[in-house]
Short mmCIF file of C-alpha atoms and ligand atoms in Angstrom, two decimals:
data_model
loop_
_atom_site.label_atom_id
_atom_site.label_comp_id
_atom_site.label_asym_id
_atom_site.label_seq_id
_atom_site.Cartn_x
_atom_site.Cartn_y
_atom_site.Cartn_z
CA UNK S 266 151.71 -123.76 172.09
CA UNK S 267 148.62 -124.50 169.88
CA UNK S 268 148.02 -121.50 170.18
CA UNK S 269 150.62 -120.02 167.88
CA UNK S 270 150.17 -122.36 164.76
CA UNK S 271 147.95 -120.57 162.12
CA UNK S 272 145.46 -123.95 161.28
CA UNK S 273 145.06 -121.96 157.88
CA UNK S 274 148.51 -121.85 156.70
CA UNK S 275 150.05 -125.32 157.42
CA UNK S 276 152.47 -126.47 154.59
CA UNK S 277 150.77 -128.31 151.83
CA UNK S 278 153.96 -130.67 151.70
CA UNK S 279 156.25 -131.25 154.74
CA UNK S 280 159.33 -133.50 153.34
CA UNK S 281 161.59 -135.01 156.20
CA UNK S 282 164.71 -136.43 156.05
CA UNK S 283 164.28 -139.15 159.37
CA UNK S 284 167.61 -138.92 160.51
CA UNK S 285 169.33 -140.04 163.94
CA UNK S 286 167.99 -143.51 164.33
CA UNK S 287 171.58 -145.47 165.25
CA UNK S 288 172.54 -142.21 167.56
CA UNK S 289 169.68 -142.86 169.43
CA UNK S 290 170.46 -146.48 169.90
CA UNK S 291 174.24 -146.26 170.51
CA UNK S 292 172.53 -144.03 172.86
CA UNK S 293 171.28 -145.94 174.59
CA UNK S 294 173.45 -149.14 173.95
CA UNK S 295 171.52 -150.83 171.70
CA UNK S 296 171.94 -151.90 168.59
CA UNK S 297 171.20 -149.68 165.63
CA UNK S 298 168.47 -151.46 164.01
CA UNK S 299 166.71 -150.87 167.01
CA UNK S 300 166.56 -147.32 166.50
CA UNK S 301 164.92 -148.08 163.37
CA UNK S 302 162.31 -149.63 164.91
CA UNK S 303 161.75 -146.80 167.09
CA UNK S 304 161.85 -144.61 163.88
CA UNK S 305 158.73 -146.77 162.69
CA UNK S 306 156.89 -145.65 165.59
CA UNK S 307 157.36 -142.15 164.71
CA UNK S 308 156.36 -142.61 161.20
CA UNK S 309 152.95 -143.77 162.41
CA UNK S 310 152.58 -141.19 165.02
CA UNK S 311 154.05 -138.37 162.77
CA UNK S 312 151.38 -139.55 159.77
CA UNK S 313 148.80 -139.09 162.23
CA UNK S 314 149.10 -136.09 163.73
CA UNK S 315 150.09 -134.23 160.25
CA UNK S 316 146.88 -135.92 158.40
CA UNK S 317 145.10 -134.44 161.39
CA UNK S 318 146.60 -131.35 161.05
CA UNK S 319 145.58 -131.14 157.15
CA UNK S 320 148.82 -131.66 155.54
CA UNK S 321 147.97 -132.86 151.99
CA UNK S 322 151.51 -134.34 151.56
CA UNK S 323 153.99 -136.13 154.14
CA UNK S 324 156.67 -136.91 151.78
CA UNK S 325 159.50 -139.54 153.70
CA UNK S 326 163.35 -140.09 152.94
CA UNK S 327 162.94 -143.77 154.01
CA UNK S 328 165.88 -145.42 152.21
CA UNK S 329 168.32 -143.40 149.77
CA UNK S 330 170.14 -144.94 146.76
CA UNK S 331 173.22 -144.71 149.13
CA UNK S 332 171.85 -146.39 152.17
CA UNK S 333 172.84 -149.92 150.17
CA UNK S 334 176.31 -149.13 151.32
CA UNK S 335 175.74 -150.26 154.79
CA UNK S 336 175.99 -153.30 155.94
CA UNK S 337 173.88 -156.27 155.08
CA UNK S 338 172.51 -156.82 158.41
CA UNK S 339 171.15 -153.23 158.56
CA UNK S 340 170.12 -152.68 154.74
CA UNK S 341 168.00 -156.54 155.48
CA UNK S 342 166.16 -154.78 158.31
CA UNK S 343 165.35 -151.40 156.52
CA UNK S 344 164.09 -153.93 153.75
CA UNK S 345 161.77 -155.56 156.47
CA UNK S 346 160.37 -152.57 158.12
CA UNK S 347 158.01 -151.46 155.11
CA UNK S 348 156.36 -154.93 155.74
CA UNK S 349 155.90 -154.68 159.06
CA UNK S 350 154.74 -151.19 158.88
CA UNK S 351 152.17 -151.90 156.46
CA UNK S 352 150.72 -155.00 158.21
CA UNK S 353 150.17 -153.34 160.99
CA UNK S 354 149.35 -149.98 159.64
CA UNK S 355 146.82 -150.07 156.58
CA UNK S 356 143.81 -150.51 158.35
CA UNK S 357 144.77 -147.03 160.72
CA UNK S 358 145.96 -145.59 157.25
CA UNK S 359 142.66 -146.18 155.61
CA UNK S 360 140.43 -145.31 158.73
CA UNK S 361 142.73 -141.94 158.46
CA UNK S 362 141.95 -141.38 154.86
CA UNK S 363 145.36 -141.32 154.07
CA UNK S 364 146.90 -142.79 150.09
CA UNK S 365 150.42 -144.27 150.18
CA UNK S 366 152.70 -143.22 146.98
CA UNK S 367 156.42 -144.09 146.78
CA UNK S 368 158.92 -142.06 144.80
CA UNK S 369 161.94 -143.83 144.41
CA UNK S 370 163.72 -147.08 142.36
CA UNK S 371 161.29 -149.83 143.74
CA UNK S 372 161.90 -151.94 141.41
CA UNK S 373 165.33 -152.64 142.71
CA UNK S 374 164.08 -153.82 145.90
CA UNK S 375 163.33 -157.14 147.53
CA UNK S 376 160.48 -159.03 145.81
CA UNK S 377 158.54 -159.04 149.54
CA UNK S 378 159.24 -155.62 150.26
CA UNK S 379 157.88 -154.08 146.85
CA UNK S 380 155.00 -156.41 147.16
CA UNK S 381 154.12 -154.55 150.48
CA UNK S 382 154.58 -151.22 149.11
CA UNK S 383 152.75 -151.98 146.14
CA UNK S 384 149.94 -153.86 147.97
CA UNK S 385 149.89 -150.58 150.52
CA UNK S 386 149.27 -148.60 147.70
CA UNK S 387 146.92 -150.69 146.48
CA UNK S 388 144.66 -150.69 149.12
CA UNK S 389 144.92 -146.95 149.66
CA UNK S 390 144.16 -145.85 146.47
CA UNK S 391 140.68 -144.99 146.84
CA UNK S 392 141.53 -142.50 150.18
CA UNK S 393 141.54 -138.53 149.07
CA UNK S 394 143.04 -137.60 152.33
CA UNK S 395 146.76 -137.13 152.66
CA UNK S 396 149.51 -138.55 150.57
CA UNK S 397 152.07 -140.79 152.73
CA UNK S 398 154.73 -140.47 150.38
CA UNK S 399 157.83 -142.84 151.12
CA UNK S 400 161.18 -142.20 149.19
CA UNK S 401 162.65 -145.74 149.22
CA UNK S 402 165.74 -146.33 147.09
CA UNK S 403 165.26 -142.62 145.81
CA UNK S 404 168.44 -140.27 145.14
CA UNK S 405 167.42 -137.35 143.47
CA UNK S 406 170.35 -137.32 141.20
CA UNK S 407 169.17 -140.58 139.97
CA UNK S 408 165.80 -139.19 139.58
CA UNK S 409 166.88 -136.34 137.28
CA UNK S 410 169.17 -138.39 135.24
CA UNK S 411 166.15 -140.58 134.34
CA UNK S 412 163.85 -137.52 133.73
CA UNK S 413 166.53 -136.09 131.19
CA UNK S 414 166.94 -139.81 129.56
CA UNK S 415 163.18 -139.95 129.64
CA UNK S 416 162.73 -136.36 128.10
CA UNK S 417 165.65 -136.71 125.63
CA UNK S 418 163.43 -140.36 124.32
CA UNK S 419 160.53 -138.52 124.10
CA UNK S 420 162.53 -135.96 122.25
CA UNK S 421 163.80 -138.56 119.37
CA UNK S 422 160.50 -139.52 119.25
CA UNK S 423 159.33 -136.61 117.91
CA UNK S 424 156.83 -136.37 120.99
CA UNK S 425 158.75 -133.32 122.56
CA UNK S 426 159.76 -130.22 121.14
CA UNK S 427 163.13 -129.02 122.50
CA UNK S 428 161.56 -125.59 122.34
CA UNK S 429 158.53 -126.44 124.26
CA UNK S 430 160.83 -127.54 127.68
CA UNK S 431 159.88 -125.72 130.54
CA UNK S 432 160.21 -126.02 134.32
CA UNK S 433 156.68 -127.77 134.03
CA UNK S 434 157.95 -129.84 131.36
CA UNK S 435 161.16 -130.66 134.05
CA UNK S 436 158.79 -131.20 136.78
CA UNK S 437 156.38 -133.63 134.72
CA UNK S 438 158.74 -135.85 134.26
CA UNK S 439 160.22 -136.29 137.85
CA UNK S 440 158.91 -138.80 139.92
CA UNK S 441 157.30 -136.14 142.64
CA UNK S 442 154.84 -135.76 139.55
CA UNK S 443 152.08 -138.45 140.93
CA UNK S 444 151.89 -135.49 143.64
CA UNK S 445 150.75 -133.07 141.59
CA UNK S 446 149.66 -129.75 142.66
CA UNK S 447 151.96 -130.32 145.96
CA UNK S 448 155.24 -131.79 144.24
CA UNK S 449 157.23 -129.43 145.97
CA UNK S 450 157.44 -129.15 149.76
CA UNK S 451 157.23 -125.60 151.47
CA UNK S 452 159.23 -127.23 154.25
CA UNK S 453 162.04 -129.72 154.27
CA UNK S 454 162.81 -131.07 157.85
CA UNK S 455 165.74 -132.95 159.28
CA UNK S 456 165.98 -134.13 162.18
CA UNK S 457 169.38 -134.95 164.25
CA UNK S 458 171.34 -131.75 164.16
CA UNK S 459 172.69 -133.04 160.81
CA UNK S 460 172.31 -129.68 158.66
CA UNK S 461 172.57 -131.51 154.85
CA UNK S 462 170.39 -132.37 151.94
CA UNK S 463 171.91 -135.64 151.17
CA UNK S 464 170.58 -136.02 147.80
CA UNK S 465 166.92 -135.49 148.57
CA UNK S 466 164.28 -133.93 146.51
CA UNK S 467 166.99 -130.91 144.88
CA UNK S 468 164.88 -129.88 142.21
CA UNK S 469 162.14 -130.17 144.71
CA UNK S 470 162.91 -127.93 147.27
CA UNK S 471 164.61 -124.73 145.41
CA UNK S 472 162.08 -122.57 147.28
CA UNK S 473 161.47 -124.90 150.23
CA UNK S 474 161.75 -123.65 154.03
CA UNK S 475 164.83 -125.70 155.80
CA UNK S 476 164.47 -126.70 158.86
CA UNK S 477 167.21 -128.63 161.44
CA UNK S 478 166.34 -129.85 164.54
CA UNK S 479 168.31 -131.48 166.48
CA UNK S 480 166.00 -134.23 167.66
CA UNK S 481 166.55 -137.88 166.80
CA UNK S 482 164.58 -139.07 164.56
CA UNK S 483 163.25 -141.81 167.30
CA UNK S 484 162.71 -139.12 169.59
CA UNK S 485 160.11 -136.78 167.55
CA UNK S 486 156.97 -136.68 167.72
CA UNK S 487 153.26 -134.59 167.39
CA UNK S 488 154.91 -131.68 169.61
CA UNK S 489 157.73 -131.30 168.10
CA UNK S 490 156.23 -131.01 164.23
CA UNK S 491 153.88 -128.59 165.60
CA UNK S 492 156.72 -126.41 166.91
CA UNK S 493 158.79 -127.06 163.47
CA UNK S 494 155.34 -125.58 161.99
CA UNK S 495 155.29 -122.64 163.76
CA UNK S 496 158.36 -121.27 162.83
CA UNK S 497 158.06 -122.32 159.24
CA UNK S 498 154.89 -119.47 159.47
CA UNK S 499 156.94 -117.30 160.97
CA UNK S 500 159.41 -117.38 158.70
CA UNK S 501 159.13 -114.10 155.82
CA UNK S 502 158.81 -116.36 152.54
CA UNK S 503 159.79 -113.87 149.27
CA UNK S 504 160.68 -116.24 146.62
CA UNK S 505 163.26 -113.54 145.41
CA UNK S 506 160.67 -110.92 146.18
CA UNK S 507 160.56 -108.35 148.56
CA UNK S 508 159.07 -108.45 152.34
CA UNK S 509 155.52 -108.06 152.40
CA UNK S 510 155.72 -103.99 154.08
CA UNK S 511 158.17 -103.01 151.34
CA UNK S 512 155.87 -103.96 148.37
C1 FPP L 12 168.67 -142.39 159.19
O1 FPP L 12 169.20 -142.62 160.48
C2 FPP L 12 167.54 -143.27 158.96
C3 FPP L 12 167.47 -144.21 157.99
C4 FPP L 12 168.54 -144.44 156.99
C5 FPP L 12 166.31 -145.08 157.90
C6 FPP L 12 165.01 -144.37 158.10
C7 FPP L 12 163.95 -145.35 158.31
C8 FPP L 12 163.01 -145.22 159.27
C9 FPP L 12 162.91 -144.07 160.17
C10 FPP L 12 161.95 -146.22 159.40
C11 FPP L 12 161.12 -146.12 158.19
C12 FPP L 12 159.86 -146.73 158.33
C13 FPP L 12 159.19 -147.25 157.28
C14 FPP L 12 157.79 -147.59 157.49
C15 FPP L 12 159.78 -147.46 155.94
P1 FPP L 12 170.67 -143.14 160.61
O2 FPP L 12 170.63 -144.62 160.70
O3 FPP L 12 171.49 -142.60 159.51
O4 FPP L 12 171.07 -142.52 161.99
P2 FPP L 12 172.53 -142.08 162.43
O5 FPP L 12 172.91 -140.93 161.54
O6 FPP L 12 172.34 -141.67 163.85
O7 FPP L 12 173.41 -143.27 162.28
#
């Protein structure tokens, strides 16, 4: 199957919406949280195998502004896998090359799970490999609301023309910024037969590839993101163009 994925054209940015974690525990009658566990074990192997395969961005929807909604027991143990993930992790994350960057209202999080993002990025900063890019607490409403507050300060303050707002201008102030050139993924994946956005990356991904699979989240791996690959490149990508034999 190698065989068919073009090494020279593999997305700059693959976004993924890691969906299908409690299915895959009810499942198998467990309890959800173990799925999530299981999900953390495809975020390592899935980090690995698309650094390897020269993605320059792996941006994840780890935790959305509307995940607080569930309960306690469940929002506590997505709070608790960042630190257990990055304990374990780093070391294989800087042997990889590979800088952490989150996206998303981290400030709103537990004291002990920011300080294990922010020590992951930390530690990372120096790599020039590929960007692990967690969106934790992110909702990309949320996000554009604070770009326009943001833009409508710097407005007041006489340090932006109204006239001078572009789509770079839009872009600049988003959070996906820090990922600059690759803010915007070429291809959005979700996994779980779930065929939604849910919020994620809007602005992001007006030109994006979408891709459902219906794979649980727990159950993807190396294989299966190869094969998502493929048929993003052979997809006919026209951005409002026309196809390549008609031009
Ligand atoms: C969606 O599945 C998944 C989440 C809300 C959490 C995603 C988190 C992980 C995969 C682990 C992240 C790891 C790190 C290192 C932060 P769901 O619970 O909505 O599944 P369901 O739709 O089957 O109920």
């Amino acid at each position: 199957m190698m065989d068919n994925l073009d090494p020279n054209r593999i997305p700059h940015h693959i976004a993924i919406i890691m969906d299908g974690n409690g299915r895959w525990a009810q499942k198998r009658h467990l309890p959800r949280v173990a799925g999530h566990k299981q999900g953390m074990e495809t975020v390592k192997k899935i980090t690995k195998v698309a650094s390897d395969l020269g993605v320059k961005v792996l941006t994840l929807y780890a935790f959305s502004t509307e995940n607080w909604k569930r309960p306690d027991q469940e929002v506590n143990f997505l709070m608790d896998l960042p630190i257990k993930f990055f304990d374990k992790f780093v070391p294989e994350l800087i042997e990889n090359n590979v800088r952490v960057n989150v996206i998303g209202y981290i400030e709103q999080l537990p004291e002990k799970t920011q300080k294990a993002v922010l020590d992951a990025i930390d530690k990372t900063a120096d790599n020039d490999g590929m960007v692990l890019n967690f969106a934790l607490n992110y909702g990309s409403r949320a996000e554009m609301v604070t770009a326009m507050q943001k833009m409508a300060t710097a407005v007041q303050n006489n340090e932006l023309a109204v006239e001078a707002i572009n789509e770079e201008t839009v872009a600049e102030y988003l959070m996906t910024n820090s990922l600059a050139p690759y803010q915007d993924p070429e291809l959005l994946i979700r996994t779980s037969g779930e065929e939604r956005i849910s919020n994620f990356l809007l602005w992001q991904i007006a030109y994006s590839e979408l891709l459902f699979t219906d794979v649980y989240w727990p159950d993807y791996n190396g294989v299966e993101l190869v094969r998502n690959i493929i048929a993003f490149q052979n997809r006919d990508r026209r951005f409002g163009g026309l196809k390549k034999e008609n031009k």
